[in-house]
Amino acid sequence: GGNSLRTWGLTHLEETDDHGRDLLDRAHAQGLTVAAGIWVGHPRHGFDYNDQTQVETQRRHVQEIVRHYKDHPALLVWGLGNEVEMQQDKETYPQIFEELNVLARIIKEEDPHHPVMTSIVGADPDKIGAITKHYPELDILGINAYGSARHVQKKIKQSDWSGPYILTEFGPNGPWERDKTSWGVPIEPTPLEKIEMYNSSYEANAASPQCLGSYAFRWGAKQEFTATWFGLLLTTGEKTPPVDHLVHGWT
C-alpha cells in the first residue's frame, strides 16, 4: 500500500542493483515515487555558511544533481536538506534558511516542474516563522518528529505556515524521549507501544488538510540503539509488528 519513498542524499540515488538500475529506476519499476534528497551541509558537521568557497561548491553540486535526475518519471519532489538547522541557535536561522532559499531558486531554474521540500526537526513555531520570513521559495515544509509527531498538525495550525507539509520522518518515541534503566540505558518501547505510536501519528496528520502524506521511519533495517528500535524490517527481511499496522493504514 505504500506509494513513495524518501532519501537523504545523492548516495542513495546512485545505489545500483545487480542489473545496474539506480534507485529511481528500481522505484519506477515498482510503481513508486521518490522524494529525492539533496544533502545540504550542516553547521554542526563543520559546514561554514560564511565560507564562500564551500557555499559556491554546494550550489554547483545541487545544480548538477538536479540536471542529472530532473526528468526521471519516478521523481516526486526535491528534498533539499535534512535537519540542517539541528542544534543551532535561533540567531543562525536567517543565514541557513536564506541560503536554502538560494539553493531552491537554483533548483527551480533547472527544474520548474517539481516542488522543493526541506525537512526540519519538529514543528517549533519560531523556527517555522524564520522559514516563512527567510525561505519564500519553499513549496512544502517537511517535518521530522517522533514522540511529538501526533501534535505536528496542531503546531502547524498555530504557526504562520499556510502551505502544505509532509511528515517526512515519524515512528516510535526515540531513545532521547524514553525512560532509562537505573544504569542509564533507554528502554525500548514494546511492539504494542510502537504500533500505537505509529498509528496515532499517522492518523492525526492524515486528518489535516495541509498534510500531503507521511514517510514512516525506517522502511528497512537500522541499527540505532537496537536493531529493532527504528528498523521496520530486519536484515533477514522479517517484518516487525508495526509493518502490518502501517499496511492497514495505507490500504
PDB file of N, CA, C and O in Angstrom, residues 111-165:
ATOM      1  N   ASP A 111      14.691  23.096 -12.933  1.00  0.00           N
ATOM      2  CA  ASP A 111      13.541  22.194 -12.995  1.00  0.00           C
ATOM      3  C   ASP A 111      12.312  22.882 -12.398  1.00  0.00           C
ATOM      4  O   ASP A 111      12.069  22.822 -11.202  1.00  0.00           O
ATOM      5  N   PRO A 112      11.502  23.512 -13.236  1.00  0.00           N
ATOM      6  CA  PRO A 112      10.302  24.186 -12.729  1.00  0.00           C
ATOM      7  C   PRO A 112       9.127  23.247 -12.503  1.00  0.00           C
ATOM      8  O   PRO A 112       8.050  23.689 -12.105  1.00  0.00           O
ATOM      9  N   HIS A 113       9.317  21.953 -12.733  1.00  0.00           N
ATOM     10  CA  HIS A 113       8.197  21.016 -12.724  1.00  0.00           C
ATOM     11  C   HIS A 113       8.060  20.191 -11.449  1.00  0.00           C
ATOM     12  O   HIS A 113       7.089  19.448 -11.297  1.00  0.00           O
ATOM     13  N   HIS A 114       9.041  20.287 -10.530  1.00  0.00           N
ATOM     14  CA  HIS A 114       8.947  19.530  -9.282  1.00  0.00           C
ATOM     15  C   HIS A 114       9.104  20.480  -8.092  1.00  0.00           C
ATOM     16  O   HIS A 114      10.010  21.311  -8.085  1.00  0.00           O
ATOM     17  N   PRO A 115       8.251  20.343  -7.080  1.00  0.00           N
ATOM     18  CA  PRO A 115       8.336  21.233  -5.909  1.00  0.00           C
ATOM     19  C   PRO A 115       9.569  20.954  -5.059  1.00  0.00           C
ATOM     20  O   PRO A 115      10.174  19.882  -5.133  1.00  0.00           O
ATOM     21  N   VAL A 116       9.905  21.935  -4.242  1.00  0.00           N
ATOM     22  CA  VAL A 116      11.051  21.844  -3.325  1.00  0.00           C
ATOM     23  C   VAL A 116      10.534  21.716  -1.895  1.00  0.00           C
ATOM     24  O   VAL A 116       9.680  22.478  -1.456  1.00  0.00           O
ATOM     25  N   MET A 117      11.089  20.735  -1.181  1.00  0.00           N
ATOM     26  CA  MET A 117      10.734  20.489   0.210  1.00  0.00           C
ATOM     27  C   MET A 117      12.007  20.460   1.049  1.00  0.00           C
ATOM     28  O   MET A 117      13.032  19.964   0.612  1.00  0.00           O
ATOM     29  N   THR A 118      11.941  21.009   2.235  1.00  0.00           N
ATOM     30  CA  THR A 118      13.049  20.925   3.185  1.00  0.00           C
ATOM     31  C   THR A 118      12.519  20.373   4.501  1.00  0.00           C
ATOM     32  O   THR A 118      11.483  20.828   4.997  1.00  0.00           O
ATOM     33  N   SER A 119      13.229  19.389   5.067  1.00  0.00           N
ATOM     34  CA  SER A 119      12.811  18.744   6.310  1.00  0.00           C
ATOM     35  C   SER A 119      13.552  19.340   7.499  1.00  0.00           C
ATOM     36  O   SER A 119      14.779  19.443   7.487  1.00  0.00           O
ATOM     37  N   ILE A 120      12.790  19.712   8.513  1.00  0.00           N
ATOM     38  CA  ILE A 120      13.355  20.286   9.732  1.00  0.00           C
ATOM     39  C   ILE A 120      13.015  19.391  10.925  1.00  0.00           C
ATOM     40  O   ILE A 120      12.197  18.483  10.819  1.00  0.00           O
ATOM     41  N   VAL A 121      13.652  19.661  12.047  1.00  0.00           N
ATOM     42  CA  VAL A 121      13.391  18.911  13.272  1.00  0.00           C
ATOM     43  C   VAL A 121      12.188  19.515  13.992  1.00  0.00           C
ATOM     44  O   VAL A 121      12.241  20.670  14.443  1.00  0.00           O
ATOM     45  N   GLY A 122      11.105  18.764  14.094  1.00  0.00           N
ATOM     46  CA  GLY A 122       9.945  19.240  14.825  1.00  0.00           C
ATOM     47  C   GLY A 122       9.228  20.397  14.151  1.00  0.00           C
ATOM     48  O   GLY A 122       9.572  20.800  13.033  1.00  0.00           O
ATOM     49  N   ALA A 123       8.217  20.917  14.844  1.00  0.00           N
ATOM     50  CA  ALA A 123       7.386  21.987  14.287  1.00  0.00           C
ATOM     51  C   ALA A 123       7.369  23.201  15.218  1.00  0.00           C
ATOM     52  O   ALA A 123       6.317  23.762  15.518  1.00  0.00           O
ATOM     53  N   ASP A 124       8.552  23.598  15.652  1.00  0.00           N
ATOM     54  CA  ASP A 124       8.670  24.759  16.537  1.00  0.00           C
ATOM     55  C   ASP A 124       8.196  26.023  15.818  1.00  0.00           C
ATOM     56  O   ASP A 124       8.673  26.332  14.715  1.00  0.00           O
ATOM     57  N   PRO A 125       7.251  26.767  16.395  1.00  0.00           N
ATOM     58  CA  PRO A 125       6.709  27.954  15.735  1.00  0.00           C
ATOM     59  C   PRO A 125       7.769  29.000  15.397  1.00  0.00           C
ATOM     60  O   PRO A 125       7.680  29.662  14.346  1.00  0.00           O
ATOM     61  N   ASP A 126       8.771  29.206  16.264  1.00  0.00           N
ATOM     62  CA  ASP A 126       9.820  30.181  15.979  1.00  0.00           C
ATOM     63  C   ASP A 126      10.628  29.778  14.747  1.00  0.00           C
ATOM     64  O   ASP A 126      10.976  30.618  13.912  1.00  0.00           O
ATOM     65  N   LYS A 127      10.916  28.508  14.655  1.00  0.00           N
ATOM     66  CA  LYS A 127      11.676  28.003  13.509  1.00  0.00           C
ATOM     67  C   LYS A 127      10.858  28.153  12.224  1.00  0.00           C
ATOM     68  O   LYS A 127      11.370  28.599  11.187  1.00  0.00           O
ATOM     69  N   ILE A 128       9.589  27.787  12.305  1.00  0.00           N
ATOM     70  CA  ILE A 128       8.720  27.906  11.130  1.00  0.00           C
ATOM     71  C   ILE A 128       8.548  29.367  10.747  1.00  0.00           C
ATOM     72  O   ILE A 128       8.494  29.711   9.558  1.00  0.00           O
ATOM     73  N   GLY A 129       8.508  30.243  11.746  1.00  0.00           N
ATOM     74  CA  GLY A 129       8.417  31.676  11.458  1.00  0.00           C
ATOM     75  C   GLY A 129       9.631  32.174  10.704  1.00  0.00           C
ATOM     76  O   GLY A 129       9.522  32.991   9.772  1.00  0.00           O
ATOM     77  N   ALA A 130      10.817  31.669  11.070  1.00  0.00           N
ATOM     78  CA  ALA A 130      12.046  32.043  10.363  1.00  0.00           C
ATOM     79  C   ALA A 130      12.023  31.536   8.933  1.00  0.00           C
ATOM     80  O   ALA A 130      12.504  32.207   8.004  1.00  0.00           O
ATOM     81  N   ILE A 131      11.466  30.345   8.736  1.00  0.00           N
ATOM     82  CA  ILE A 131      11.361  29.795   7.383  1.00  0.00           C
ATOM     83  C   ILE A 131      10.420  30.654   6.536  1.00  0.00           C
ATOM     84  O   ILE A 131      10.731  30.997   5.388  1.00  0.00           O
ATOM     85  N   THR A 132       9.282  30.991   7.086  1.00  0.00           N
ATOM     86  CA  THR A 132       8.317  31.813   6.350  1.00  0.00           C
ATOM     87  C   THR A 132       8.933  33.145   5.934  1.00  0.00           C
ATOM     88  O   THR A 132       8.686  33.647   4.826  1.00  0.00           O
ATOM     89  N   LYS A 133       9.758  33.712   6.800  1.00  0.00           N
ATOM     90  CA  LYS A 133      10.358  35.025   6.536  1.00  0.00           C
ATOM     91  C   LYS A 133      11.546  34.939   5.585  1.00  0.00           C
ATOM     92  O   LYS A 133      11.690  35.798   4.692  1.00  0.00           O
ATOM     93  N   HIS A 134      12.407  33.944   5.763  1.00  0.00           N
ATOM     94  CA  HIS A 134      13.677  33.912   5.038  1.00  0.00           C
ATOM     95  C   HIS A 134      13.742  32.875   3.910  1.00  0.00           C
ATOM     96  O   HIS A 134      14.749  32.813   3.208  1.00  0.00           O
ATOM     97  N   TYR A 135      12.696  32.086   3.743  1.00  0.00           N
ATOM     98  CA  TYR A 135      12.745  30.984   2.768  1.00  0.00           C
ATOM     99  C   TYR A 135      11.452  30.963   1.937  1.00  0.00           C
ATOM    100  O   TYR A 135      10.725  29.968   1.931  1.00  0.00           O
ATOM    101  N   PRO A 136      11.162  32.030   1.216  1.00  0.00           N
ATOM    102  CA  PRO A 136       9.906  32.106   0.467  1.00  0.00           C
ATOM    103  C   PRO A 136       9.820  31.147  -0.718  1.00  0.00           C
ATOM    104  O   PRO A 136       8.719  30.887  -1.220  1.00  0.00           O
ATOM    105  N   GLU A 137      10.949  30.609  -1.190  1.00  0.00           N
ATOM    106  CA  GLU A 137      10.934  29.687  -2.329  1.00  0.00           C
ATOM    107  C   GLU A 137      10.483  28.281  -1.925  1.00  0.00           C
ATOM    108  O   GLU A 137      10.243  27.435  -2.782  1.00  0.00           O
ATOM    109  N   LEU A 138      10.351  28.015  -0.621  1.00  0.00           N
ATOM    110  CA  LEU A 138       9.965  26.683  -0.166  1.00  0.00           C
ATOM    111  C   LEU A 138       8.515  26.385  -0.550  1.00  0.00           C
ATOM    112  O   LEU A 138       7.618  27.180  -0.299  1.00  0.00           O
ATOM    113  N   ASP A 139       8.305  25.214  -1.148  1.00  0.00           N
ATOM    114  CA  ASP A 139       6.959  24.808  -1.563  1.00  0.00           C
ATOM    115  C   ASP A 139       6.276  23.922  -0.522  1.00  0.00           C
ATOM    116  O   ASP A 139       5.072  24.047  -0.283  1.00  0.00           O
ATOM    117  N   ILE A 140       7.037  22.994   0.062  1.00  0.00           N
ATOM    118  CA  ILE A 140       6.482  22.030   1.016  1.00  0.00           C
ATOM    119  C   ILE A 140       7.381  22.001   2.249  1.00  0.00           C
ATOM    120  O   ILE A 140       8.596  21.847   2.127  1.00  0.00           O
ATOM    121  N   LEU A 141       6.782  22.120   3.414  1.00  0.00           N
ATOM    122  CA  LEU A 141       7.530  22.031   4.660  1.00  0.00           C
ATOM    123  C   LEU A 141       7.585  20.571   5.103  1.00  0.00           C
ATOM    124  O   LEU A 141       6.546  19.918   5.241  1.00  0.00           O
ATOM    125  N   GLY A 142       8.794  20.046   5.301  1.00  0.00           N
ATOM    126  CA  GLY A 142       8.962  18.685   5.786  1.00  0.00           C
ATOM    127  C   GLY A 142       9.216  18.706   7.289  1.00  0.00           C
ATOM    128  O   GLY A 142      10.024  19.496   7.766  1.00  0.00           O
ATOM    129  N   ILE A 143       8.535  17.834   8.020  1.00  0.00           N
ATOM    130  CA  ILE A 143       8.682  17.780   9.474  1.00  0.00           C
ATOM    131  C   ILE A 143       9.124  16.384   9.896  1.00  0.00           C
ATOM    132  O   ILE A 143       8.459  15.392   9.582  1.00  0.00           O
ATOM    133  N   ASN A 144      10.248  16.303  10.605  1.00  0.00           N
ATOM    134  CA  ASN A 144      10.696  15.059  11.217  1.00  0.00           C
ATOM    135  C   ASN A 144      10.301  15.094  12.689  1.00  0.00           C
ATOM    136  O   ASN A 144      10.722  16.001  13.419  1.00  0.00           O
ATOM    137  N   ALA A 145       9.485  14.155  13.124  1.00  0.00           N
ATOM    138  CA  ALA A 145       9.030  14.145  14.515  1.00  0.00           C
ATOM    139  C   ALA A 145       8.737  12.721  14.948  1.00  0.00           C
ATOM    140  O   ALA A 145       8.280  11.901  14.147  1.00  0.00           O
ATOM    141  N   TYR A 146       8.953  12.453  16.201  1.00  0.00           N
ATOM    142  CA  TYR A 146       8.725  11.115  16.751  1.00  0.00           C
ATOM    143  C   TYR A 146       7.693  11.195  17.879  1.00  0.00           C
ATOM    144  O   TYR A 146       6.499  11.083  17.634  1.00  0.00           O
ATOM    145  N   GLY A 147       8.125  11.396  19.123  1.00  0.00           N
ATOM    146  CA  GLY A 147       7.160  11.491  20.207  1.00  0.00           C
ATOM    147  C   GLY A 147       6.153  12.614  20.012  1.00  0.00           C
ATOM    148  O   GLY A 147       5.000  12.522  20.443  1.00  0.00           O
ATOM    149  N   SER A 148       6.565  13.679  19.320  1.00  0.00           N
ATOM    150  CA  SER A 148       5.676  14.830  19.107  1.00  0.00           C
ATOM    151  C   SER A 148       4.925  14.781  17.784  1.00  0.00           C
ATOM    152  O   SER A 148       4.196  15.717  17.451  1.00  0.00           O
ATOM    153  N   ALA A 149       5.077  13.685  17.022  1.00  0.00           N
ATOM    154  CA  ALA A 149       4.510  13.636  15.675  1.00  0.00           C
ATOM    155  C   ALA A 149       2.996  13.785  15.663  1.00  0.00           C
ATOM    156  O   ALA A 149       2.420  14.391  14.756  1.00  0.00           O
ATOM    157  N   ARG A 150       2.338  13.256  16.680  1.00  0.00           N
ATOM    158  CA  ARG A 150       0.873  13.332  16.713  1.00  0.00           C
ATOM    159  C   ARG A 150       0.384  14.759  16.936  1.00  0.00           C
ATOM    160  O   ARG A 150      -0.802  15.049  16.752  1.00  0.00           O
ATOM    161  N   HIS A 151       1.274  15.656  17.359  1.00  0.00           N
ATOM    162  CA  HIS A 151       0.888  17.042  17.630  1.00  0.00           C
ATOM    163  C   HIS A 151       1.326  18.009  16.521  1.00  0.00           C
ATOM    164  O   HIS A 151       1.064  19.212  16.621  1.00  0.00           O
ATOM    165  N   VAL A 152       1.966  17.484  15.492  1.00  0.00           N
ATOM    166  CA  VAL A 152       2.508  18.355  14.443  1.00  0.00           C
ATOM    167  C   VAL A 152       1.419  19.182  13.790  1.00  0.00           C
ATOM    168  O   VAL A 152       1.580  20.385  13.566  1.00  0.00           O
ATOM    169  N   GLN A 153       0.282  18.549  13.464  1.00  0.00           N
ATOM    170  CA  GLN A 153      -0.767  19.279  12.752  1.00  0.00           C
ATOM    171  C   GLN A 153      -1.284  20.454  13.568  1.00  0.00           C
ATOM    172  O   GLN A 153      -1.613  21.514  13.029  1.00  0.00           O
ATOM    173  N   LYS A 154      -1.325  20.308  14.893  1.00  0.00           N
ATOM    174  CA  LYS A 154      -1.770  21.408  15.751  1.00  0.00           C
ATOM    175  C   LYS A 154      -0.748  22.539  15.762  1.00  0.00           C
ATOM    176  O   LYS A 154      -1.106  23.720  15.707  1.00  0.00           O
ATOM    177  N   LYS A 155       0.534  22.161  15.828  1.00  0.00           N
ATOM    178  CA  LYS A 155       1.581  23.183  15.841  1.00  0.00           C
ATOM    179  C   LYS A 155       1.633  23.936  14.503  1.00  0.00           C
ATOM    180  O   LYS A 155       1.886  25.146  14.480  1.00  0.00           O
ATOM    181  N   ILE A 156       1.412  23.212  13.414  1.00  0.00           N
ATOM    182  CA  ILE A 156       1.394  23.870  12.104  1.00  0.00           C
ATOM    183  C   ILE A 156       0.269  24.904  12.058  1.00  0.00           C
ATOM    184  O   ILE A 156       0.446  26.029  11.573  1.00  0.00           O
ATOM    185  N   LYS A 157      -0.892  24.551  12.565  1.00  0.00           N
ATOM    186  CA  LYS A 157      -2.032  25.472  12.565  1.00  0.00           C
ATOM    187  C   LYS A 157      -1.743  26.700  13.420  1.00  0.00           C
ATOM    188  O   LYS A 157      -2.242  27.794  13.139  1.00  0.00           O
ATOM    189  N   GLN A 158      -0.940  26.530  14.468  1.00  0.00           N
ATOM    190  CA  GLN A 158      -0.605  27.649  15.362  1.00  0.00           C
ATOM    191  C   GLN A 158       0.515  28.521  14.806  1.00  0.00           C
ATOM    192  O   GLN A 158       0.758  29.612  15.314  1.00  0.00           O
ATOM    193  N   SER A 159       1.204  28.027  13.765  1.00  0.00           N
ATOM    194  CA  SER A 159       2.310  28.783  13.172  1.00  0.00           C
ATOM    195  C   SER A 159       1.793  29.661  12.034  1.00  0.00           C
ATOM    196  O   SER A 159       0.595  29.680  11.748  1.00  0.00           O
ATOM    197  N   ASP A 160       2.707  30.375  11.378  1.00  0.00           N
ATOM    198  CA  ASP A 160       2.294  31.202  10.249  1.00  0.00           C
ATOM    199  C   ASP A 160       2.556  30.518   8.915  1.00  0.00           C
ATOM    200  O   ASP A 160       2.609  31.161   7.871  1.00  0.00           O
ATOM    201  N   TRP A 161       2.725  29.170   8.928  1.00  0.00           N
ATOM    202  CA  TRP A 161       2.895  28.421   7.684  1.00  0.00           C
ATOM    203  C   TRP A 161       1.517  28.039   7.151  1.00  0.00           C
ATOM    204  O   TRP A 161       0.775  27.281   7.790  1.00  0.00           O
ATOM    205  N   SER A 162       1.173  28.535   5.992  1.00  0.00           N
ATOM    206  CA  SER A 162      -0.146  28.279   5.414  1.00  0.00           C
ATOM    207  C   SER A 162      -0.094  27.283   4.263  1.00  0.00           C
ATOM    208  O   SER A 162      -1.136  26.914   3.712  1.00  0.00           O
ATOM    209  N   GLY A 163       1.115  26.850   3.883  1.00  0.00           N
ATOM    210  CA  GLY A 163       1.263  25.926   2.770  1.00  0.00           C
ATOM    211  C   GLY A 163       1.155  24.477   3.211  1.00  0.00           C
ATOM    212  O   GLY A 163       0.838  24.166   4.357  1.00  0.00           O
ATOM    213  N   PRO A 164       1.430  23.548   2.300  1.00  0.00           N
ATOM    214  CA  PRO A 164       1.356  22.134   2.628  1.00  0.00           C
ATOM    215  C   PRO A 164       2.583  21.660   3.391  1.00  0.00           C
ATOM    216  O   PRO A 164       3.640  22.282   3.345  1.00  0.00           O
ATOM    217  N   TYR A 165       2.411  20.554   4.108  1.00  0.00           N
ATOM    218  CA  TYR A 165       3.541  19.926   4.768  1.00  0.00           C
ATOM    219  C   TYR A 165       3.475  18.418   4.582  1.00  0.00           C
ATOM    220  O   TYR A 165       2.418  17.851   4.250  1.00  0.00           O
TER     221      TYR A 165
END
